[in-house]
Every structure is written in C-alpha cells, then in structure tokens.
Amino acid sequence: MPGMVLFGRRWAIASDDLVFPGFFELFLRVLWWIGILTLYVMHRGKLDCAGGVLLSSYLIVLLVLLAVVICTVSAIVCVSMKGTICNPGPRKSMSKLLYIRLALFVPEMIWASLGAAWVADGVQCDRTVVNGIVATVVVSWIIIAATVVTIIIVFDPLGGKMAPYSSSGPSHLDSNDSSQLLNGLKTAATSVWETRIKVLCCCIGKDDHTRVAFSSTAELFSTYFSDTDLVPSDIAAGLALLHQQQDNVTNSQEPAEVISHSPGHSQEADLDAELENCHHYMQFAAAAYGWPLYIYRNPFTGLCKIGGDCCRSRTTEYDLVGGDQLNCHFGSILQTTGLQYRDFIHISFHDKVYELPFLVALDHRKESIVVAVRGTMSLQDILTDLSAESESLHLEAEVQDCVAHKGISQAARYIYRRLINDGILSQAFSVAPEYRLVVVGHSLGAGAAALLAIMLRSAYPQVRAYAFSPPRGLLSKSLYEYSKDFIVSLVLGKDVIPRLSVTNLEDLKKRILRVIAHCNKPKYKILLQGCWYELFGGNPDNFPTELDGGDQGDLTQPLLGEQSLLTHWSPAYSFSSDSPLDSPPKYPPLYPPGRIIHLEEEGTSGRFGCWAAARYRARWSHEAEFSKILIGPKMLTDHMPDILMRALDSMVADRAACLSCPGRGVSNTDVL
C-alpha cells in the first residue's frame, strides 16, 4: 500500500510492514521483562544497601514501562496483520499506535539515562544485582539506537514533497502551477538519486564520463522508481506473487504453447556447430574476467597454479604482450584458454566508466583472432550498464534507425578506437593474415562485443560475434535484424539479464501493480508463503491472488486500484494530450543481438540446482520469448559465467554422446 504519512511526511514503510519487526521486538521485550522480573524477585533482599532504593525503584519502574511497551507493540502487530496490501482500512489506527510507541521512547531514554547515572555513581550493592542492572541499561540503549537506525533507513528524502499531494494530487492547481510542481518533483527525485549514487561510488574518480554516468543512472532510477507509491516490501510481495502466478500459467500450458516461434530447418542444421563454437569461445569470455573468476571456479587449486604470477615481477615473456595492469591476470588467462604467452597480442585491464578491459589472442584451433571483452566486475562497469539511454550509431552499413544502449555503445567505441587507432588488429593480422576475426564477451562484455562486431563489419566482413548472456536492451529493431547474419547469442534458463531492458522493467512494474491490486492476502502471509515457495517449491494453485466475489463484501473500505498505487505525476497515471507518454520516449524498445540459442534445463535439479547434476536442451529461439522478465530462484544464478560454462560442458557432452549412439541421426539430436 502507499507509504504511511507520519509527522506530515511520507515514509518508506507501510502500515502492514510492522508484523515481522514487531514480533522480533516483542520477543526481545518479553524475554527482557522476564529477566528483569527474575532479577528483582530473586535479589530484592540484596538491595538493602547504599543506593539500593534507587536501584529497586529503577527495576520496578522499568518493569511497568516495559509492560506498557509490550502491550503497545502487541497492538501494533495485531493491527498490522489486518487487511491486505490494497485494503488498509482495518489498519487506520496504526498511525495513532505509532505515535504512542514513539512517545514511549522519551521515558525509556530518560529512565535509561538515570539508570546509567545511578550505576556509575558507585552504589555499594551485590555485584550480581549491579551487573544485571548494567545489562538492562545497555539493552535499553541498544534498542534505542536500533530504533534510530530504523528511522534513518525508512526515511524518504522526497516524503515531505510527496505527502501533501499523495491523496489529492496536484489536480487542484492550474496548469502552470501543476507543471512547475511536477518538474520540481522530478528534479528533486533525480537529485536525490544522484546523491545516493555518488555516495555509493565515492571511490570512483570524477572525470567527465563518470559525471555523465552519474546523471544518466540517476535519471533512470528516478524515472522508474519515483512514479509509484509503493514501499520495498510491496515490491517483494508482488515478485513472490508473480513467480507463483507465472508457474501456475506455465504448468497449465500445453508443450506446444510453451514453445513458440519454431526456427527454420536451416537454423536447426547448424545448431550443433554453433553450440560447439559457443563452448569453445566461452573460455575466452571467461578468461577476460582474469584471476577472480578463475579462483572462484578453482577454489582449491587455482591459487597454487597462478600464485607465482602474482608475486613475480614482469618478465620478458610478459613484455611480449602489449597491455596494462596485468597483475595476476595473465596466469589465469593462460590456464583458462590453454594458450601460450606468445599467442596473445594485447591484454588490457584498464577499467573506467565506458572503458572495459579486453584481450586479443590468436586461436590456432579455430584459426581465428579472438577479441574478448570483460563483463561487469566493478562499480565503473555497473555505471556503464546503468547508462541506459539510447544513442544513435553512425555506421557505414545501410541500416535505418541505428540506435543502441548508450553506455555499452560508448564502451564498444572505446575498444574500437584501441583496436584500430593503436594498430592492435593490424598487428594481429600481420601475424596471421588468413585467420578470421571473432569477438566474444559475457554479460556487459557480450553487449559490447556485439556492438563492436557491428562497428568492425565494414572493415572485416567475415567478423563473427558470440554474445553470452547479453542484455536485452541493446539494439534497435533494425540493428537486431542486421546482426542475425553474424552474431549468435547464448542464453541460459531464466537468466534475467537477457530479459532486462527499461521497457521490460516498465512491464514488470505494471504486472506488480496489477497482482498487488488484486491480492486478497495480508502481506505477511504472502512473504512467508513466498519464502517457502522459493526454498522448497509447492503447488502454485495454493496461492490465489484474485479476489473472490464474496471477499469484496467484507472490505472495510474500497480497494486501492492500480492507479492509486501510482503517483499523480506518473506517465501511466494521466492519459491527457500533454502526458509524457505522448512525447518521444527516451528509452525506446531495444532488443538482444543476433540469433539466440536458448539452453533450458530438463526436469529439475532442486530449487537452486545444487542437489543433482542438471541436464539441458538447446534450441533456437525468437527474441519475443525474452520479452518478459521471469521470476524465479535461478534468475540470477543462471547468469553466472561458471554456471553457463558448466551447462555448456554438459550440453556439448550429451549431444556428442547422442550423436554417437547407433541408430540416431543428426535430425534427432535437436531438441525442440
């Protein structure tokens, strides 16, 4: 539901968010009250000492004060459990209870201060009693400090600006005042997000690229998050409901409905060849991450194998490779790719905003010159990812509407300049002029590799690119169609990144609003059942999300609709002629690169894939199959490069074994 309004401002917490923290505080308070009562009953005879009367009074008053606090917190928990996310009527007394609870902190602080002063005054009583009272004073201050931290966390910097208009909106103002108000709110939201990002990325230098990235990221976050009147727990509950709803729909579909956009025979014919290429070139994409990924994949032996490279100074062999900031990376790259030092033309781990690390190597097995671009591994890379505005590309190819992700296209342009202007590719082709050019990368590196291949194609018509888990919001429709001739993308399972774009995030937000608006369960039940479902599974039919006709009659006030969960300056709220929706979009729909191979898990290997070895099937997929973000426990783990490499190992081994089976032909190996 919308955030609570206390002291004339909105807070990032709702009236149904106090169940779990209330139970936790109640548990601690009851234990504390029982401990103090036990201390007083068992040791009150030992308080007949100098200062004992003060200590006895302290314990008695503290018992009474704690009892009042326990009753108040119990009432808060009971009220917070009532109603649903969009039916806050049964919780209308919550604000009064919170005022009472906050008021009780005043005598608590005063009494804790007095207790600290009396104990510090050097009373001559039994040490057990004194130590017990010292403990009560310490616990009092810990709880007070925890409350202050909680208030800071749920503080909304924009709450003071939003609260006066949260119910009525600015519609009562004339058009000029309303426009000024909305522009002021948007500017304030962008400023708040930019300040947050600068604090989080305080260790990054402040060059021009970084300042541009801060501004772009802040504008993206303010655009996406600032037009909903939801608190974080509402979003968590909506994601839990969406996952169950999504599984329910999938289970009810026939296999023919689940798999759509069947590829043609020509695509199926080269699936095995492209899978083998993906399996081979993924080693280079993984090598571009350097020693962190290698150590992660080989926790017991990795450090021993590359440790010597970290300790020794640069040798003559290393000097044969152009590059910078190699450190421990070269040893891990050699181990991952299986190449020799003389096979590398250039290795760079220079890392700034819009400037990604990359390597150039000679792959004699495939007779190719491989350019591998590193994926996201630093705050600078995250800022590059989040610079999600669109910008035009100036290409020699005859393609209309050449638009791409701004941050990734800037990174690709940086590598392009290094390869061409610094003569790196010329050097590579002077060594192996008959080799073809292949560009690879994973995640952010996959997006940069795809755009780099597009930029290089006019000079190198035979260029190929393999994009592993690329971001969806990368290319315009025309560039996506153009890239199908020379780019292959590989996506594993429910990986969120190939489904991630500003357009898909907007779709996800609308789906969250819709499922929340039709939810008939209290939020605490949704979160508890959602956690159980994520951990242990279950039947999604057991989690209804639509209001039955009979339930609506029991509501104490009308349900908040989907529009009520949007602020009145949201583009989705108003559909008038001057709505921001009518203006050219800053974030147009963008698509993933090239033809897409989708690796899907067969059966189940446990909720997190760690209970049994997973088996996969491969098929060509259409980009429309990645037009929605899928919620699930593997939506993040399926993006990890080590998981993708393991899936490719399993996939290639299974298909090779299947091809060698007697009586099995090539046409039977492509799983549809």
mmCIF file with all atom_site columns, C-alpha atoms in Angstrom, residues 9 13 18 21 65 112-113 154 213 259 286 336 345 389 422 466 469 472 486 522 560 626 667:
data_model
loop_
_atom_site.group_PDB
_atom_site.id
_atom_site.type_symbol
_atom_site.label_atom_id
_atom_site.label_alt_id
_atom_site.label_comp_id
_atom_site.label_asym_id
_atom_site.label_entity_id
_atom_site.label_seq_id
_atom_site.pdbx_PDB_ins_code
_atom_site.Cartn_x
_atom_site.Cartn_y
_atom_site.Cartn_z
_atom_site.occupancy
_atom_site.B_iso_or_equiv
_atom_site.pdbx_formal_charge
_atom_site.auth_seq_id
_atom_site.auth_comp_id
_atom_site.auth_asym_id
_atom_site.auth_atom_id
_atom_site.pdbx_PDB_model_num
ATOM 1  C CA . ARG A 1 9   ? 5.524  13.392  5.520   1.00 0.00 ? 9   ARG A CA 1
ATOM 2  C CA . ILE A 1 13  ? 7.210  1.873   5.157   1.00 0.00 ? 13  ILE A CA 1
ATOM 3  C CA . LEU A 1 18  ? 5.348  -3.986  11.134  1.00 0.00 ? 18  LEU A CA 1
ATOM 4  C CA . PRO A 1 21  ? 9.828  -6.314  13.224  1.00 0.00 ? 21  PRO A CA 1
ATOM 5  C CA . LEU A 1 65  ? 7.379  0.744   31.445  1.00 0.00 ? 65  LEU A CA 1
ATOM 6  C CA . ALA A 1 112 ? 17.972 4.556   30.776  1.00 0.00 ? 112 ALA A CA 1
ATOM 7  C CA . SER A 1 113 ? 19.976 7.741   31.370  1.00 0.00 ? 113 SER A CA 1
ATOM 8  C CA . VAL A 1 154 ? 12.794 4.197   6.256   1.00 0.00 ? 154 VAL A CA 1
ATOM 9  C CA . ALA A 1 213 ? 27.140 8.215   -15.967 1.00 0.00 ? 213 ALA A CA 1
ATOM 10 C CA . ILE A 1 259 ? 7.453  -23.322 -27.192 1.00 0.00 ? 259 ILE A CA 1
ATOM 11 C CA . ALA A 1 286 ? 35.633 -16.294 -19.039 1.00 0.00 ? 286 ALA A CA 1
ATOM 12 C CA . THR A 1 336 ? 41.656 -20.786 -18.783 1.00 0.00 ? 336 THR A CA 1
ATOM 13 C CA . ILE A 1 345 ? 48.609 -9.798  -28.924 1.00 0.00 ? 345 ILE A CA 1
ATOM 14 C CA . GLU A 1 389 ? 19.630 5.971   -22.527 1.00 0.00 ? 389 GLU A CA 1
ATOM 15 C CA . ASP A 1 422 ? 46.555 1.679   -31.752 1.00 0.00 ? 422 ASP A CA 1
ATOM 16 C CA . TYR A 1 466 ? 29.367 -14.768 -29.765 1.00 0.00 ? 466 TYR A CA 1
ATOM 17 C CA . SER A 1 469 ? 24.035 -13.804 -21.671 1.00 0.00 ? 469 SER A CA 1
ATOM 18 C CA . ARG A 1 472 ? 18.182 -7.388  -23.915 1.00 0.00 ? 472 ARG A CA 1
ATOM 19 C CA . PHE A 1 486 ? 26.999 -12.711 -37.963 1.00 0.00 ? 486 PHE A CA 1
ATOM 20 C CA . PRO A 1 522 ? -2.186 -9.989  4.039   1.00 0.00 ? 522 PRO A CA 1
ATOM 21 C CA . LEU A 1 560 ? -6.886 0.855   -3.894  1.00 0.00 ? 560 LEU A CA 1
ATOM 22 C CA . PHE A 1 626 ? 12.619 -12.927 -23.840 1.00 0.00 ? 626 PHE A CA 1
ATOM 23 C CA . SER A 1 667 ? 17.885 -34.703 -37.128 1.00 0.00 ? 667 SER A CA 1
#
